[in-house]
C-alpha cells in the first residue's frame, strides 16, 4: 500500500536541504559527501563574490612576488585611478545586464555629456554649477531614450543601444566640432574630481572616493530595496515577474534612466581624470565596462550578480594590466590575458546556471 509523505517516518525520509538561488531551487543531497569541485560550485552559487575575489587576491599575491614595485600603496592608488571611469560605467552596465539587457552606448553617452558640460560652461558662458547639472541631465535624457526604445518599440537592448551608440556619438562630434577643450579653459569645478589629498604619503583623488561611494550606494539599493528585488526578478524571468504583478516596463525604464544618471556623473569623473574635455577620450570604454561586469561574476543572461562584483572585476583588469606591465610584458599580452579571463568568467557562469536549475 502506498503511503503519503506525512506517513513516512522521519528516519526513512531522504536527508536533503533545499537552497534558494536567483536561478531557482537546488536540492542538495546531504547523504553523499560532495567532491571539492561540488563544494566550490555550491559556495560560488550562494556567494557569487567568492570567485572574483579569489582571482583578485591571487593576482595581487603573484604580481607582488614578481615585481617589488607592484605591492606599494602608491601603485594600488594608481590602479584605482586608472579603472575608476570603467568601474563607474560598470555600475550602469551592471544594472542593465541584471535585467538581461546590455548597453553598447555607455561610452558615447558619457562623451556627449562631458562635451555638453564644456559647451554650456565655456562656449555659452553659463554658470559652471548649472553646466554640470545640465551635462548630467544629458546623460539622463540619453538613458530615457534608450529605455523608451527598449520598452515602447520592443527592440532588443543590443540592437537598440547599437543604434543609439551611433546617434549619440555623432551628436557628440557635431556639438564639439571635433575639438577638445584644453585644461586651461576648463572651469575648476569640472576638473575637481581629479584633485586629491594625501594619505601616508600617497595621493588619492576625490574621483576615487566618489567611485567607492557610488558602489556602496548601489550595493545597498540592490540588496535592501523593493526596486532592487524587482530588477533581479525582471532579469531572472520577465514573464514570471509580470505575472507576479511587477510593472516590468516601468522597472526597465527606471533602470535605463538611472544608468543614464550614473553615466552623466561619470562624464564629470572623466573630465577630472584626463584634465580636459575631449570628444574621443574613453570611446573604447563600452567593451571595457562589459568586461568588468562579466569578470565580476554578473550573468549576461540576467538575474544573477552583485554590484560589488563589478568593482572587483574592474580591479582585476587594472591589476593584470599593471602587473603585466611592471613585469615587462607587452600590452598585447595584457589584452590576451583579459580575453582569457572573460571566456573563463562566462564558462563559469554557464556552469553555475546549469547547477542552479
PDB file of C-alpha atoms in Angstrom, residues 2-114:
ATOM      1  CA  UNK A   2       1.289   3.471  -0.915  1.00  0.00           C
ATOM      2  CA  UNK A   3       1.981   5.869   1.927  1.00  0.00           C
ATOM      3  CA  UNK A   4       1.630   9.607   1.792  1.00  0.00           C
ATOM      4  CA  UNK A   5       4.570  11.859   2.599  1.00  0.00           C
ATOM      5  CA  UNK A   6       3.138  12.538   6.042  1.00  0.00           C
ATOM      6  CA  UNK A   7       3.017   8.789   6.839  1.00  0.00           C
ATOM      7  CA  UNK A   8       6.734   8.279   6.219  1.00  0.00           C
ATOM      8  CA  UNK A   9       8.751   8.263   9.451  1.00  0.00           C
ATOM      9  CA  UNK A  10      11.455  10.907   9.763  1.00  0.00           C
ATOM     10  CA  UNK A  11      14.246   8.330   9.767  1.00  0.00           C
ATOM     11  CA  UNK A  12      13.051   6.959   6.380  1.00  0.00           C
ATOM     12  CA  UNK A  13      12.926  10.337   4.651  1.00  0.00           C
ATOM     13  CA  UNK A  14      15.900  11.331   2.436  1.00  0.00           C
ATOM     14  CA  UNK A  15      18.084  13.945   4.086  1.00  0.00           C
ATOM     15  CA  UNK A  16      18.028  16.984   1.820  1.00  0.00           C
ATOM     16  CA  UNK A  17      18.393  20.700   2.169  1.00  0.00           C
ATOM     17  CA  UNK A  18      16.714  22.994  -0.338  1.00  0.00           C
ATOM     18  CA  UNK A  19      18.739  26.087  -1.120  1.00  0.00           C
ATOM     19  CA  UNK A  20      17.230  29.063  -2.948  1.00  0.00           C
ATOM     20  CA  UNK A  21      19.196  30.918  -5.566  1.00  0.00           C
ATOM     21  CA  UNK A  22      18.273  33.609  -8.040  1.00  0.00           C
ATOM     22  CA  UNK A  23      18.233  30.976 -10.764  1.00  0.00           C
ATOM     23  CA  UNK A  24      15.837  28.665  -8.975  1.00  0.00           C
ATOM     24  CA  UNK A  25      15.847  25.951  -6.312  1.00  0.00           C
ATOM     25  CA  UNK A  26      18.631  23.446  -5.887  1.00  0.00           C
ATOM     26  CA  UNK A  27      18.297  20.276  -3.870  1.00  0.00           C
ATOM     27  CA  UNK A  28      21.499  19.241  -2.177  1.00  0.00           C
ATOM     28  CA  UNK A  29      21.702  15.631  -1.111  1.00  0.00           C
ATOM     29  CA  UNK A  30      23.459  15.618   2.244  1.00  0.00           C
ATOM     30  CA  UNK A  31      23.650  11.852   2.242  1.00  0.00           C
ATOM     31  CA  UNK A  32      26.522  11.968  -0.265  1.00  0.00           C
ATOM     32  CA  UNK A  33      29.775  13.716   0.556  1.00  0.00           C
ATOM     33  CA  UNK A  34      30.347  16.496  -2.026  1.00  0.00           C
ATOM     34  CA  UNK A  35      33.536  16.494  -4.052  1.00  0.00           C
ATOM     35  CA  UNK A  36      35.849  19.528  -3.685  1.00  0.00           C
ATOM     36  CA  UNK A  37      34.594  20.832  -7.037  1.00  0.00           C
ATOM     37  CA  UNK A  38      30.954  20.478  -5.999  1.00  0.00           C
ATOM     38  CA  UNK A  39      31.687  22.241  -2.710  1.00  0.00           C
ATOM     39  CA  UNK A  40      33.315  25.153  -4.568  1.00  0.00           C
ATOM     40  CA  UNK A  41      30.391  25.363  -7.015  1.00  0.00           C
ATOM     41  CA  UNK A  42      27.869  25.482  -4.179  1.00  0.00           C
ATOM     42  CA  UNK A  43      29.832  28.206  -2.425  1.00  0.00           C
ATOM     43  CA  UNK A  44      30.009  30.231  -5.645  1.00  0.00           C
ATOM     44  CA  UNK A  45      26.258  29.871  -6.123  1.00  0.00           C
ATOM     45  CA  UNK A  46      25.461  31.100  -2.628  1.00  0.00           C
ATOM     46  CA  UNK A  47      28.279  33.674  -2.506  1.00  0.00           C
ATOM     47  CA  UNK A  48      28.903  34.980  -6.044  1.00  0.00           C
ATOM     48  CA  UNK A  49      31.713  37.322  -4.961  1.00  0.00           C
ATOM     49  CA  UNK A  50      33.985  34.442  -3.950  1.00  0.00           C
ATOM     50  CA  UNK A  51      35.235  33.773  -7.487  1.00  0.00           C
ATOM     51  CA  UNK A  52      36.242  37.333  -8.460  1.00  0.00           C
ATOM     52  CA  UNK A  53      37.680  37.995  -5.003  1.00  0.00           C
ATOM     53  CA  UNK A  54      39.820  34.858  -5.166  1.00  0.00           C
ATOM     54  CA  UNK A  55      41.143  35.824  -8.617  1.00  0.00           C
ATOM     55  CA  UNK A  56      41.950  39.352  -7.417  1.00  0.00           C
ATOM     56  CA  UNK A  57      43.746  38.218  -4.255  1.00  0.00           C
ATOM     57  CA  UNK A  58      45.732  35.569  -6.133  1.00  0.00           C
ATOM     58  CA  UNK A  59      46.732  38.069  -8.837  1.00  0.00           C
ATOM     59  CA  UNK A  60      47.870  40.618  -6.230  1.00  0.00           C
ATOM     60  CA  UNK A  61      49.982  37.987  -4.442  1.00  0.00           C
ATOM     61  CA  UNK A  62      51.608  36.715  -7.643  1.00  0.00           C
ATOM     62  CA  UNK A  63      52.387  40.145  -9.081  1.00  0.00           C
ATOM     63  CA  UNK A  64      53.698  41.368  -5.714  1.00  0.00           C
ATOM     64  CA  UNK A  65      56.184  38.480  -5.734  1.00  0.00           C
ATOM     65  CA  UNK A  66      57.147  39.020  -9.391  1.00  0.00           C
ATOM     66  CA  UNK A  67      57.547  42.799  -9.123  1.00  0.00           C
ATOM     67  CA  UNK A  68      58.534  44.519  -5.840  1.00  0.00           C
ATOM     68  CA  UNK A  69      57.084  47.822  -7.103  1.00  0.00           C
ATOM     69  CA  UNK A  70      53.634  46.326  -7.596  1.00  0.00           C
ATOM     70  CA  UNK A  71      52.636  45.898  -3.943  1.00  0.00           C
ATOM     71  CA  UNK A  72      53.036  49.540  -2.939  1.00  0.00           C
ATOM     72  CA  UNK A  73      50.178  51.739  -1.737  1.00  0.00           C
ATOM     73  CA  UNK A  74      51.080  54.256  -4.449  1.00  0.00           C
ATOM     74  CA  UNK A  75      50.617  51.624  -7.162  1.00  0.00           C
ATOM     75  CA  UNK A  76      47.275  50.470  -5.751  1.00  0.00           C
ATOM     76  CA  UNK A  77      46.082  54.094  -5.758  1.00  0.00           C
ATOM     77  CA  UNK A  78      47.255  54.425  -9.365  1.00  0.00           C
ATOM     78  CA  UNK A  79      45.365  51.253 -10.356  1.00  0.00           C
ATOM     79  CA  UNK A  80      42.156  52.587  -8.835  1.00  0.00           C
ATOM     80  CA  UNK A  81      42.651  55.898 -10.651  1.00  0.00           C
ATOM     81  CA  UNK A  82      43.110  54.050 -13.938  1.00  0.00           C
ATOM     82  CA  UNK A  83      39.959  51.945 -13.592  1.00  0.00           C
ATOM     83  CA  UNK A  84      37.621  54.401 -11.856  1.00  0.00           C
ATOM     84  CA  UNK A  85      35.899  55.559 -15.065  1.00  0.00           C
ATOM     85  CA  UNK A  86      35.414  51.988 -16.294  1.00  0.00           C
ATOM     86  CA  UNK A  87      34.185  50.979 -12.839  1.00  0.00           C
ATOM     87  CA  UNK A  88      31.593  53.776 -12.765  1.00  0.00           C
ATOM     88  CA  UNK A  89      30.354  52.879 -16.237  1.00  0.00           C
ATOM     89  CA  UNK A  90      30.299  49.305 -14.950  1.00  0.00           C
ATOM     90  CA  UNK A  91      27.712  50.267 -12.313  1.00  0.00           C
ATOM     91  CA  UNK A  92      25.349  51.473 -15.048  1.00  0.00           C
ATOM     92  CA  UNK A  93      26.145  48.438 -17.185  1.00  0.00           C
ATOM     93  CA  UNK A  94      25.524  46.067 -14.261  1.00  0.00           C
ATOM     94  CA  UNK A  95      22.025  47.433 -13.649  1.00  0.00           C
ATOM     95  CA  UNK A  96      21.113  46.890 -17.299  1.00  0.00           C
ATOM     96  CA  UNK A  97      22.726  43.448 -17.565  1.00  0.00           C
ATOM     97  CA  UNK A  98      20.905  42.328 -14.420  1.00  0.00           C
ATOM     98  CA  UNK A  99      17.667  42.872 -16.387  1.00  0.00           C
ATOM     99  CA  UNK A 100      19.052  40.591 -19.157  1.00  0.00           C
ATOM    100  CA  UNK A 101      19.887  43.602 -21.323  1.00  0.00           C
ATOM    101  CA  UNK A 102      23.105  45.257 -22.440  1.00  0.00           C
ATOM    102  CA  UNK A 103      24.089  48.833 -23.243  1.00  0.00           C
ATOM    103  CA  UNK A 104      26.564  49.431 -26.061  1.00  0.00           C
ATOM    104  CA  UNK A 105      26.169  53.207 -25.843  1.00  0.00           C
ATOM    105  CA  UNK A 106      27.555  53.953 -22.366  1.00  0.00           C
ATOM    106  CA  UNK A 107      30.801  55.496 -23.648  1.00  0.00           C
ATOM    107  CA  UNK A 108      29.016  57.552 -26.318  1.00  0.00           C
ATOM    108  CA  UNK A 109      26.578  58.925 -23.709  1.00  0.00           C
ATOM    109  CA  UNK A 110      29.479  59.751 -21.392  1.00  0.00           C
ATOM    110  CA  UNK A 111      31.311  61.652 -24.142  1.00  0.00           C
ATOM    111  CA  UNK A 112      28.161  63.523 -25.148  1.00  0.00           C
ATOM    112  CA  UNK A 113      27.502  64.527 -21.527  1.00  0.00           C
ATOM    113  CA  UNK A 114      31.027  65.817 -20.917  1.00  0.00           C
TER     114      UNK A 114
END
